[in-house]
Coordinates of C-alpha atoms and ligand atoms in Angstrom, one line a residue:
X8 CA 78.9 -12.4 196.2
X9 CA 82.2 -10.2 195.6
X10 CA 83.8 -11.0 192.5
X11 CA 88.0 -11.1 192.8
X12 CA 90.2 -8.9 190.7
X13 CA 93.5 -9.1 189.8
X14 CA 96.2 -6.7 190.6
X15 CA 99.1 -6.7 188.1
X16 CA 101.6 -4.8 189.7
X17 CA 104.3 -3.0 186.6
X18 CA 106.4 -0.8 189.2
X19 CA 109.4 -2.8 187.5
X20 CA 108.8 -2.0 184.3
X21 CA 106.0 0.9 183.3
X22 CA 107.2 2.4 186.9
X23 CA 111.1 1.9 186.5
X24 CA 110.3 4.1 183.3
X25 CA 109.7 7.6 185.1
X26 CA 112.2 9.8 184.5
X27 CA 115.4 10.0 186.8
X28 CA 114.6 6.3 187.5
X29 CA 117.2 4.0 187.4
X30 CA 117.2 0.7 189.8
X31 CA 119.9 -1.9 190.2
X32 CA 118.9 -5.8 190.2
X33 CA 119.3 -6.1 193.7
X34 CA 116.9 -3.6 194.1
X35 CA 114.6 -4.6 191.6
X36 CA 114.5 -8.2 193.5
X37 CA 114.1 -6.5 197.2
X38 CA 111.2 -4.5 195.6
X39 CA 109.3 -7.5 194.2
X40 CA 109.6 -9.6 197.3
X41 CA 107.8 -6.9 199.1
X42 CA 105.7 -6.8 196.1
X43 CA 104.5 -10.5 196.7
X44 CA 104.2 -9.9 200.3
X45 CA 102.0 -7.0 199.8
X46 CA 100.2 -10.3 197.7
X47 CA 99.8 -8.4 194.0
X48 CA 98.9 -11.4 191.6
X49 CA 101.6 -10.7 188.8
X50 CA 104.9 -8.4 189.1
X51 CA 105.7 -7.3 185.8
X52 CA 109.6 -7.6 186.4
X53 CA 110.7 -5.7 182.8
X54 CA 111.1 -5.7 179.4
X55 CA 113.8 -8.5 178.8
X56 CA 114.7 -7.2 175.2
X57 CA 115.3 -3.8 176.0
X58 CA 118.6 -4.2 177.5
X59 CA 121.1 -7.2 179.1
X60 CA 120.5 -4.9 182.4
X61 CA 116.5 -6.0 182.4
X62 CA 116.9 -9.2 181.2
X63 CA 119.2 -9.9 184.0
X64 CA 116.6 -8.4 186.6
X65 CA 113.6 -10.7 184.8
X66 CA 115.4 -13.2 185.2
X67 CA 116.8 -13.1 189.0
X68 CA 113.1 -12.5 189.7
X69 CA 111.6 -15.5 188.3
X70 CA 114.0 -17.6 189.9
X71 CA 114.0 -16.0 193.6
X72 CA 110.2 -14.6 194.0
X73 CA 107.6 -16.8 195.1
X74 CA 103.6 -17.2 195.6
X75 CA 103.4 -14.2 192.7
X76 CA 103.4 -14.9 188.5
X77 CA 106.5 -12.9 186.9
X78 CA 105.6 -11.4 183.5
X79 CA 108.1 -9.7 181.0
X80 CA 107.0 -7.8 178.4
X81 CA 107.6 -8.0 174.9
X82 CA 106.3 -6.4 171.2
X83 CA 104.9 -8.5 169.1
X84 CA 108.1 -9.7 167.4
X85 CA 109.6 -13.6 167.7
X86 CA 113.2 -11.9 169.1
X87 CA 111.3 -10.1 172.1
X88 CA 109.0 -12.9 173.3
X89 CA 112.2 -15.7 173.1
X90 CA 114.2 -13.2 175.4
X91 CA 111.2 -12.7 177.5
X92 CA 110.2 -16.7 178.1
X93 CA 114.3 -16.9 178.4
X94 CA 113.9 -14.1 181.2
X95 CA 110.5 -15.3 183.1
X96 CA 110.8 -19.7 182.3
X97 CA 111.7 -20.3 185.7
X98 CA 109.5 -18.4 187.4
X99 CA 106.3 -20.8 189.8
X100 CA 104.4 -19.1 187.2
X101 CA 105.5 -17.5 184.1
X102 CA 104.0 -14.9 181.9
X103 CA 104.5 -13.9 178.3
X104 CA 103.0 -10.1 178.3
X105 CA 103.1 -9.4 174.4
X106 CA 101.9 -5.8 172.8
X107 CA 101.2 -3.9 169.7
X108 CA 99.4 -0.7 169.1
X109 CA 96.2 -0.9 167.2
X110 CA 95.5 3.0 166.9
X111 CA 95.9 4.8 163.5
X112 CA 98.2 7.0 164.5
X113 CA 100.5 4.3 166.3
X114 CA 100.2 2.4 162.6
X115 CA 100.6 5.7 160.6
X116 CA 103.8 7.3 162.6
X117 CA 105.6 4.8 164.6
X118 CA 105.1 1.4 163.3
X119 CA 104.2 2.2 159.7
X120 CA 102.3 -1.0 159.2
X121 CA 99.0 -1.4 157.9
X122 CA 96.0 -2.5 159.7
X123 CA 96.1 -6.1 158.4
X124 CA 99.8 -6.1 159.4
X125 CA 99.7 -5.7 162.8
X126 CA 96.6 -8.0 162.4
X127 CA 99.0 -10.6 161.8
X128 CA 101.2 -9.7 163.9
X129 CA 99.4 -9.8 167.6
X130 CA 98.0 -13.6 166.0
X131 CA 101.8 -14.4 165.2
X132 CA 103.1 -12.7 168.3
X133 CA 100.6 -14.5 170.7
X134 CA 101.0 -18.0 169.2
X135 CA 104.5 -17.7 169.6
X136 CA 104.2 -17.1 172.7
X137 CA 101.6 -19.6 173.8
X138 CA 104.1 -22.2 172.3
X139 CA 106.2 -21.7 175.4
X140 CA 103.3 -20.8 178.1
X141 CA 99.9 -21.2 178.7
X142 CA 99.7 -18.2 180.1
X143 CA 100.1 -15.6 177.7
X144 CA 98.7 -11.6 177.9
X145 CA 98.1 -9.5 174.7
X146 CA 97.5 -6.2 175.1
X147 CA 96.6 -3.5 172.5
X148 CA 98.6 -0.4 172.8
X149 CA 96.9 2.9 172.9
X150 CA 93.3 1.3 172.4
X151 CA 91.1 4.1 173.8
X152 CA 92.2 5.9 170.6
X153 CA 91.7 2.9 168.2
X154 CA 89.0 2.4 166.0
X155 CA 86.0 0.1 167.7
X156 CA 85.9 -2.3 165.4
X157 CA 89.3 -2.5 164.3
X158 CA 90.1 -3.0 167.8
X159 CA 87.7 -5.6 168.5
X160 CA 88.9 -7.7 165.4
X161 CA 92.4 -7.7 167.0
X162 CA 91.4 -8.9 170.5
X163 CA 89.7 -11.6 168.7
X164 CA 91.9 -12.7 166.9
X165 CA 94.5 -12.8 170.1
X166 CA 91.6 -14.8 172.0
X167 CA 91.8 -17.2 169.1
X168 CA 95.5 -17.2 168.8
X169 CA 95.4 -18.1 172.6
X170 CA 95.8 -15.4 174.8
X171 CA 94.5 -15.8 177.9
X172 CA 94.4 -12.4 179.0
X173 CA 93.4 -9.2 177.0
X174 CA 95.2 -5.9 177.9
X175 CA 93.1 -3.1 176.7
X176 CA 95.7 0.0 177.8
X177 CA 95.1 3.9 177.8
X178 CA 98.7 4.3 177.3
X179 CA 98.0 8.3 176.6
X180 CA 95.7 8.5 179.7
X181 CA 92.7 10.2 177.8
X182 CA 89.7 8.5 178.7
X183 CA 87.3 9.6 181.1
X184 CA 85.4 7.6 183.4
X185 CA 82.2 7.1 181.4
X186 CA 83.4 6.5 178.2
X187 CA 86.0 4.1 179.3
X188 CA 83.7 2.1 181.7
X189 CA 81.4 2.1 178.1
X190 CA 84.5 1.0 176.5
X191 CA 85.3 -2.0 178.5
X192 CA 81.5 -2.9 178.6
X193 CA 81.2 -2.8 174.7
X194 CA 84.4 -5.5 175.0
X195 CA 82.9 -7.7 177.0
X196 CA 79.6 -8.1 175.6
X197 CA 80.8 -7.6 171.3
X198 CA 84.0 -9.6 171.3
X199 CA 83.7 -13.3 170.5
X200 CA 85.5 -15.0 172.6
X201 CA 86.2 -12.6 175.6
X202 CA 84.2 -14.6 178.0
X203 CA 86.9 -17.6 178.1
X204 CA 89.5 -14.5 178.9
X205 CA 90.5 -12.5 182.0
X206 CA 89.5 -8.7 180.3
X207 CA 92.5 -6.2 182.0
X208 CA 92.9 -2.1 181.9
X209 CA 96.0 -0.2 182.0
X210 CA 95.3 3.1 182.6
X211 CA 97.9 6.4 182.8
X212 CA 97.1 9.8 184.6
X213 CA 97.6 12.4 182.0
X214 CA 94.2 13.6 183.7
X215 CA 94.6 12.4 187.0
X216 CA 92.1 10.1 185.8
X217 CA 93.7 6.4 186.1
X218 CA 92.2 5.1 189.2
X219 CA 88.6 6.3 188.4
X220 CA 89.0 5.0 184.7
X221 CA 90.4 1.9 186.3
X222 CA 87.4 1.5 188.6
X223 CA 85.1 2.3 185.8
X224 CA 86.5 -1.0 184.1
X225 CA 86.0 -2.4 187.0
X226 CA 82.3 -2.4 187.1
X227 CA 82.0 -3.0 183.4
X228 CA 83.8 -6.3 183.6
X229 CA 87.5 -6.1 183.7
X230 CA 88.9 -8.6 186.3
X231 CA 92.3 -7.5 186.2
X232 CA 93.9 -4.0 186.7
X233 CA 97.6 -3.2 185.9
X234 CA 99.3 -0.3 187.8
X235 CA 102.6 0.9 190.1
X236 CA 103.0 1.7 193.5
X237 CA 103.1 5.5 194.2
X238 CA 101.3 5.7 190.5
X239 CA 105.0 5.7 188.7
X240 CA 105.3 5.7 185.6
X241 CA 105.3 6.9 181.8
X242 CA 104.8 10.4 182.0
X243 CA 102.1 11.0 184.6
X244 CA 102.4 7.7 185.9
X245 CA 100.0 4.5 186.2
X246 CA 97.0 3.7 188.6
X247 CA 98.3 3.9 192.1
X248 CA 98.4 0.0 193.1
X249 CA 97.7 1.0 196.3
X250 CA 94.5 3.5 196.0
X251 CA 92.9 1.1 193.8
X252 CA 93.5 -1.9 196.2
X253 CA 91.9 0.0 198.9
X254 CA 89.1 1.9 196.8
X255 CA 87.9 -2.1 196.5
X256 CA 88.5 -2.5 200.0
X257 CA 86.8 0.2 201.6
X258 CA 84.1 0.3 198.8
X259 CA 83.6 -3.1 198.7
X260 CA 79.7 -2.3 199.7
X261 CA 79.0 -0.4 196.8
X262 CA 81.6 -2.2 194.4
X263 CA 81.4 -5.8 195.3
X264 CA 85.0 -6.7 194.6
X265 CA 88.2 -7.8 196.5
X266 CA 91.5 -8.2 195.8
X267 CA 94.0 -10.8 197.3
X268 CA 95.8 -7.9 198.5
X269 CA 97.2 -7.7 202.2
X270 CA 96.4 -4.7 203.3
X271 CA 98.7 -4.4 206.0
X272 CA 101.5 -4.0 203.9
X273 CA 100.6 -0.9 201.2
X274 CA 102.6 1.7 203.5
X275 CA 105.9 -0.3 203.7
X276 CA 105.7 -1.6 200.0
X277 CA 104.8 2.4 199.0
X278 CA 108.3 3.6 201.3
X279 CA 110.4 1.4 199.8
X280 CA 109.4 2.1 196.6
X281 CA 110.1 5.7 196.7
X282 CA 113.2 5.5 198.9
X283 CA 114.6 3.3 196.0
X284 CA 113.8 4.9 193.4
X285 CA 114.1 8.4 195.2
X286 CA 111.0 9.4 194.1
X287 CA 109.3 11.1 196.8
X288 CA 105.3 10.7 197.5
X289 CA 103.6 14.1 197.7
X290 CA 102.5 14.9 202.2
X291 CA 98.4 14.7 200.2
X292 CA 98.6 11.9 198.4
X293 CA 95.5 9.1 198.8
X294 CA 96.8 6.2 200.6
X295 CA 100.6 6.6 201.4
X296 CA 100.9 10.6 201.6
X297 CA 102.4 12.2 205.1
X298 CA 99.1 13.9 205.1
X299 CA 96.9 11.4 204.3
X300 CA 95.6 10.4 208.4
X301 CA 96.5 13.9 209.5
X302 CA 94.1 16.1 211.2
X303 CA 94.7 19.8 211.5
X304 CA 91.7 21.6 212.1
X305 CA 90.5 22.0 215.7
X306 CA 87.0 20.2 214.5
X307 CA 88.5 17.7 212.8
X308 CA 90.7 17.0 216.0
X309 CA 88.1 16.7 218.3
X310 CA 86.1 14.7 216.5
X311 CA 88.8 12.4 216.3
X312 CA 89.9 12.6 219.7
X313 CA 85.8 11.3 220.7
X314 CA 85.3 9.1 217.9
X315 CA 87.9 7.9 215.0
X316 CA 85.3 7.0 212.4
X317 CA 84.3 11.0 212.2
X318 CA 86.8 11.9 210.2
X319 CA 88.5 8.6 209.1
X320 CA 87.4 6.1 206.3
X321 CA 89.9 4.2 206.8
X322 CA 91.9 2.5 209.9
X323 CA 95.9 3.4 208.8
X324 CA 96.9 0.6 210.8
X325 CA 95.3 -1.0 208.0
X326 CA 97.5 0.4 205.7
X327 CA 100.1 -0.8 207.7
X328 CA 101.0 3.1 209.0
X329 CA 101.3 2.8 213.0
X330 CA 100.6 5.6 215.3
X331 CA 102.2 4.0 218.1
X332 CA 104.4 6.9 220.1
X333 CA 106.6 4.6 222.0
X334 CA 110.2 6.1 221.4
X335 CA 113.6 4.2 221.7
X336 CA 116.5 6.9 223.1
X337 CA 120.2 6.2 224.1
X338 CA 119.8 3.5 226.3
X339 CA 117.8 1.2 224.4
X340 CA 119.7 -1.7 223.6
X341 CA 120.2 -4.3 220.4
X342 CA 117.4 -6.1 221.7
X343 CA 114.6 -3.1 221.6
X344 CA 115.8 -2.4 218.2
X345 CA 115.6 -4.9 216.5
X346 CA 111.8 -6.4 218.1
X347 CA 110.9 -2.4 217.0
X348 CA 112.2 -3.3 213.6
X349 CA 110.3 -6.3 214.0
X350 CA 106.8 -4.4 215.0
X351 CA 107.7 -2.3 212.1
X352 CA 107.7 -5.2 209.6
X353 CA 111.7 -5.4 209.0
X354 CA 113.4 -8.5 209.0
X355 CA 117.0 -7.8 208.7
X356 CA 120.1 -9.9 208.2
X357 CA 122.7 -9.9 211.0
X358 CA 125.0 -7.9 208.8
X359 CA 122.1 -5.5 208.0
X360 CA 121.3 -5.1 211.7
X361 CA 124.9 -4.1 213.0
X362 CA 125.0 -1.5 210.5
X363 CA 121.7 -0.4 211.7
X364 CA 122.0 -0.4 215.1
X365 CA 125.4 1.6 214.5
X366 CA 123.2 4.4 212.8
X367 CA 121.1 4.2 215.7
X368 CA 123.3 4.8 218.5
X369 CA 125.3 7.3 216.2
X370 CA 121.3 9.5 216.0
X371 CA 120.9 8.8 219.6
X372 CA 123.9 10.8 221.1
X373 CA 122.5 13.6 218.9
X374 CA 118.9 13.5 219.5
X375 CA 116.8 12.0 222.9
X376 CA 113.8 10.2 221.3
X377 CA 114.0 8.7 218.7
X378 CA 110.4 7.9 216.6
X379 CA 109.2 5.0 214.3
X380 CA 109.7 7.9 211.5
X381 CA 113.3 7.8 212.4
X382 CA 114.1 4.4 212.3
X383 CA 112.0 4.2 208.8
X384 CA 114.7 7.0 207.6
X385 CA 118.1 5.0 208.9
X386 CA 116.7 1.4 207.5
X387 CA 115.6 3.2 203.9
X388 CA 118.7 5.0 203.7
X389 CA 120.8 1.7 204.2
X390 CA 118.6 0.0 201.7
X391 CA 119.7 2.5 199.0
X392 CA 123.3 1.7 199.4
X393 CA 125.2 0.4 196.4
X394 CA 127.8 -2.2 196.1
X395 CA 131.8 -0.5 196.1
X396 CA 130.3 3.0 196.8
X397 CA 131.3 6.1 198.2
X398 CA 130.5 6.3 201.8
X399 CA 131.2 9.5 203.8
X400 CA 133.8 9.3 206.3
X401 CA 134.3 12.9 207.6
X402 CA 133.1 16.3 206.7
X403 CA 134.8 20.1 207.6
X404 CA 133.0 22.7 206.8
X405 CA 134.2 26.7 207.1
X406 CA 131.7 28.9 206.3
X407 CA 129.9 32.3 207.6
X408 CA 128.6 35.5 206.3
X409 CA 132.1 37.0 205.6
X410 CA 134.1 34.1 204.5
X411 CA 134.7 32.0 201.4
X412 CA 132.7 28.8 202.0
X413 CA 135.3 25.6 201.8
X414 CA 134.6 21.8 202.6
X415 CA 137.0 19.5 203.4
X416 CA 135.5 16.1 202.5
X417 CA 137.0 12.4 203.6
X418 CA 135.7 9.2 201.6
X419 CA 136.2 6.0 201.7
X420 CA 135.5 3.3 199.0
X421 CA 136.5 -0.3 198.7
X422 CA 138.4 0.5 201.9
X423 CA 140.4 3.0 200.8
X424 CA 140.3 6.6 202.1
X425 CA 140.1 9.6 199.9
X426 CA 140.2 13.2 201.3
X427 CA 140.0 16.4 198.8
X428 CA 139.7 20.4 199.6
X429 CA 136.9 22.7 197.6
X430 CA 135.7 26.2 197.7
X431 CA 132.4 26.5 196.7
X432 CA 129.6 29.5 196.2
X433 CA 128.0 27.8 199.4
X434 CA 128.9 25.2 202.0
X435 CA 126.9 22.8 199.9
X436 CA 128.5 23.8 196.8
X437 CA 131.6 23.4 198.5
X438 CA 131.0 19.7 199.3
X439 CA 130.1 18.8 196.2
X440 CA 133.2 20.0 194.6
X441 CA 135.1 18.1 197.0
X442 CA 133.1 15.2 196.1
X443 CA 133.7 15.6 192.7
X444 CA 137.5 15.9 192.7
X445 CA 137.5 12.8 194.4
X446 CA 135.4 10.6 191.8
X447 CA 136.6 13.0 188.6
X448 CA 132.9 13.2 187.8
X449 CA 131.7 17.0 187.0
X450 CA 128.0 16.5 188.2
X451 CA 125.8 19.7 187.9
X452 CA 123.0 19.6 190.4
X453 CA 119.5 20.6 189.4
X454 CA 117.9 20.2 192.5
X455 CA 118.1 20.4 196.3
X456 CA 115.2 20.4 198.8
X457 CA 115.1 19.3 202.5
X458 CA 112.3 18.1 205.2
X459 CA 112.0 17.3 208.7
X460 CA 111.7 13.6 209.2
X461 CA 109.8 14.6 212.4
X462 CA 109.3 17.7 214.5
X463 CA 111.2 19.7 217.0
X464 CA 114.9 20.9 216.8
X465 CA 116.8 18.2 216.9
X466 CA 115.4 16.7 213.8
X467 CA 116.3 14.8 211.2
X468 CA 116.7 16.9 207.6
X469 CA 115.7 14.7 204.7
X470 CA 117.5 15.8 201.6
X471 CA 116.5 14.8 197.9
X472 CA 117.9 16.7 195.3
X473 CA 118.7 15.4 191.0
X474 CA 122.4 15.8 189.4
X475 CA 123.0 15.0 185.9
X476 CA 126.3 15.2 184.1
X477 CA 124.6 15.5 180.3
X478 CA 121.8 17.0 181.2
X479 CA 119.9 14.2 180.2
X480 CA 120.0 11.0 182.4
X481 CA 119.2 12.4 185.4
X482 CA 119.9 10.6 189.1
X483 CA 118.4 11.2 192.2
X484 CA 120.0 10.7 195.6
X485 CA 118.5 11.1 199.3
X486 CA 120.5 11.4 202.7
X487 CA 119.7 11.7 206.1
X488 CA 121.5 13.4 209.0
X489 CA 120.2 15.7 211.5
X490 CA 123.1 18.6 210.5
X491 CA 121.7 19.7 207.1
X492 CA 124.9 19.8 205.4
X493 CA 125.7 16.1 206.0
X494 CA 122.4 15.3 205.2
X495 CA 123.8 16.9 201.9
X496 CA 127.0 15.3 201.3
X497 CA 125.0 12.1 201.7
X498 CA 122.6 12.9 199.0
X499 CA 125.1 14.1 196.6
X500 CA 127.1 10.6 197.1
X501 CA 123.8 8.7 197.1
X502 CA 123.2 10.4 193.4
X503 CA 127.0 10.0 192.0
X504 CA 126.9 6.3 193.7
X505 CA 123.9 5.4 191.3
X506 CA 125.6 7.6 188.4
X507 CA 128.9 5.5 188.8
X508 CA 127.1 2.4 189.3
X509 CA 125.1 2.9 186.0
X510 CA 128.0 3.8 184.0
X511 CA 130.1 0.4 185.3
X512 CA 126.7 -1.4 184.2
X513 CA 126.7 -0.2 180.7
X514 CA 130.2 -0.8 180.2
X515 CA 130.1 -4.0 181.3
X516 CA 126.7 -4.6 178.9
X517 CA 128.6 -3.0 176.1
X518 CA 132.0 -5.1 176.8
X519 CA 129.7 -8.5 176.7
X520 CA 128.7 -7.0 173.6
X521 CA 125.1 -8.7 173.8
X522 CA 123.3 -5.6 172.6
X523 CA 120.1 -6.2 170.9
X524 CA 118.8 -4.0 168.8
X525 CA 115.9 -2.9 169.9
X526 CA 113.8 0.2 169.9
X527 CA 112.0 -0.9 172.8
X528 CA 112.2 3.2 174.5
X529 CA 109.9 4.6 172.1
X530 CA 107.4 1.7 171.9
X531 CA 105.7 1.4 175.4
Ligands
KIV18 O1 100.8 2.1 178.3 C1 100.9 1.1 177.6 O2 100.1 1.0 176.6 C2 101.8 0.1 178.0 C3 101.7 -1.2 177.3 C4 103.0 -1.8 177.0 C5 100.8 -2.2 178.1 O3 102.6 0.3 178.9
ZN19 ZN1 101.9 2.0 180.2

């Protein structure tokens, strides 16, 4: 009979720490309600300690998320795991996710304890935390390059101390399949104890190599498998949620497994993930990628055309992707919108849908048919707006081959209207100097890039691009428009939006002065 595993889903916290990646509470909480609709078993919602901004998040979670158990993670220190249970205690189900490393070099170089030390520690660490839960996870940091025995001695001990679940993490993504799956075996059969606890992996992709090594667990006995959707994360990223959810699914003859997962609901959870934290999924990508139920060769195409299952493993509609072709256009009224919506999967307030339906009618005097891919791109780019932002109320641009490129920019925030003049190397230059001697913030941009939302002429342009103004914290801003330099003004505000909005947030932590010191960044 097929045997369930868990899906532990850490898009809020492992995922939220890709670079450029910064998401506001209310995102955070719109994320992991899809998150539980999608039906993930736990939604690692952050590391409470790390910052009043996290523990904030953690906390709205617990309280507004349902059918799903929050976790927040903490090291193996009494302050973290109080702030944690603080964060998660009013969660349907909460969970205490507490971790230290067990490799030498973690012991040697970063934590500069010995052996026996951090021994005592995970025992401390997990009793502490089963005195506020009975549902407590330990996992050993950077175990596929700790000692065997060592590391067997410390998951024992965390069994005895109570944990419920044992983590046992690649957190540098080395493994490969064999050796991992050997690894996980060796666990499950040598540790005393392990059979009273769910056995987990965390896997990352330095090697491309987290879903296989995942898998490989799998089969060797882990029941539960930790990863983000779109494979965020640290570095390389995590196990793709969604690729090993349907890897089980589609391979549940040879595997034997299943997951609690609704299917149905990967592609939406997958968009909303990247339009929020503008992370874009690459066209091939398994799963979720533009590319990924495309057929281009002529072979390919007419084997599809007299028989799906030629070329196709799986159905995308069960994915949740929809191929229907139906268009909306100018006349289509409220009502058409918003049961399209509806087909679509999105449930918007009334608020929500005005604004909506505005973009809408404001696309369909400048393009005749408008596509299921459109209306994905107006509802995700009102889902990235920010409280008190920028919005873009008017655009001039002059520009040609023999004149000096200037942008006259209008914008409006908290109701009030602000219009500036800029010269610039380029029309989109321009804008952006416009922009910036409105907000007084001297952004430098790293990146631009555009695509077509769909095809033909009248398309929408997609644009992404990065700005940073220290050349370290780096934001990332989307906007959608089918003239290419609007499409660029909105980016640019999208990006200085989440810059402003950041910057308020850490003033604000810093005036509540509730700092905790915590190193928290270069431990996980
Ligand atoms: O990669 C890792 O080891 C982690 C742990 C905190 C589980 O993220
Ligand atoms: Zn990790």
């Amino acid at each position: 009979m097929s045997q369930r595993v868990y899906i532990f889903d850490t898009t809020l916290r492992d995922g939220e720490q890709s670079p450029g990646v910064s998401l506001t509470v209310g995102e955070k909480v719109q994320i992991a309600k899809q998150l539980a609709r999608l039906g993930v078993d736990i939604i690692e919602a952050g590391f409470p300690i790390s910052s009043p901004g996290d523990f904030e998040s953690v906390s709205a979670i617990a309280r507004t998320v349902k059918g799903v158990t929050v976790a927040g993670l903490s090291r193996a220190e009494s302050k973290d795991i109080d702030r944690a249970w603080e964060a998660v205690r009013h969660a349907e189900q909460a969970r205490i996710h507490t971790f230290i490393a067990t490799s030498d070099i973690h012991l040697k170089y970063k934590l500069r304890m010995t052996r026996e030390q951090v021994l005592e520690a995970a025992v401390a660490a997990v009793k502490r935390a089963r005195s506020y839960t009975s549902d407590v996870e330990f996992s050993a940091e950077d175990a596929s390059r700790s000692d065997f025995d060592y590391l067997c001695q410390v998951i024992a001990a965390a069994i005895a101390a109570g944990a419920t679940t044992v983590n046992i993490p690649d957190t540098v993504g080395y493994a490969v399949p064999g050796e991992w799956g050997g690894l996980i075996n060796d666990i499950c059969h040598k540790v005393p104890g392990i059979e009273k606890v769910i056995v987990s992996v965390h896997c990352h992709n330095d090697l491309g190599l987290a879903v296989a090594n995942s898998l490989a667990a799998v089969i060797n006995g882990a029941r539960q498998v930790e990863g983000a959707i779109n494979g965020i994360g640290e570095r390389a990223g995590n196990a793709a949620v969604e690729e090993v959810i349907m890897a089980l699914h589609t391979r549940k003859d040879n595997l034997g497994y299943h997951t609690g997962a609704r299917t149905e609901e990967i592609y939406r959870t997958s968009r909303l993930v990247s339009t929020l934290t503008g992370m874009r999924i690459q066209a091939n990508k398994a799963i979720v990628g533009d590319n990924a139920f495309a057929h281009e060769a002529g072979i390919h195409q007419d084997g599809m055309l007299k028989e799906r299952t030629t070329y196709e493993i799986m159905n995308p509609a069960m994915v949740g992707i929809s191929r229907s072709n139906l268009v909306l256009g100018k006349h289509s009224g409220r009502h058409a919108f918003r049961q399209r919506l509806e087909d679509m999967g999105y449930f918007l307030s009334k608020e929500e849908l005005n604004s909506a339906f505005a973009s809408f009618k404001k696309l369909s005097d400048k393009k005749m048919n408008i596509t299921s891919e459109d209306i994905e791109a107006i509802i995700e780019e009102q889902l990235s707006s920010l409280p008190h932002s920028y919005t873009l109320e008017y655009l001039h641009i002059s520009s040609g081959t023999a004149v000096v490129p200037t942008a006259t920019v209008g914008l409006r925030r908290d109701g009030q209207l602000f219009e500036e003049a800029a010269c610039g190397n380029g029309p989109v230059d321009a804008i952006c100097k416009a922009v910036d001697k409105i907000t007084g913030i001297n952004c430098t941009m790293i990146n631009w890039g555009i695509n077509a939302v769909t095809s033909g002429k009248d398309a929408l342009g997609d644009v992404n691009l990065k700005i940073t103004t220290d050349g370290v914290k780096v934001f990332m801003g989307r906007g959608i428009s089918t003239d290419i330099l609007e499409a660029s003004a909105k980016a640019y505000l999208n990006a200085v939006n989440k810059l402003v909005y950041a910057s308020q947030t850490a003033a604000t932590e810093q005036a509540g002065k509730k700092e905790v010191d915590t190193d928290a960044d270069d431990n996980n």
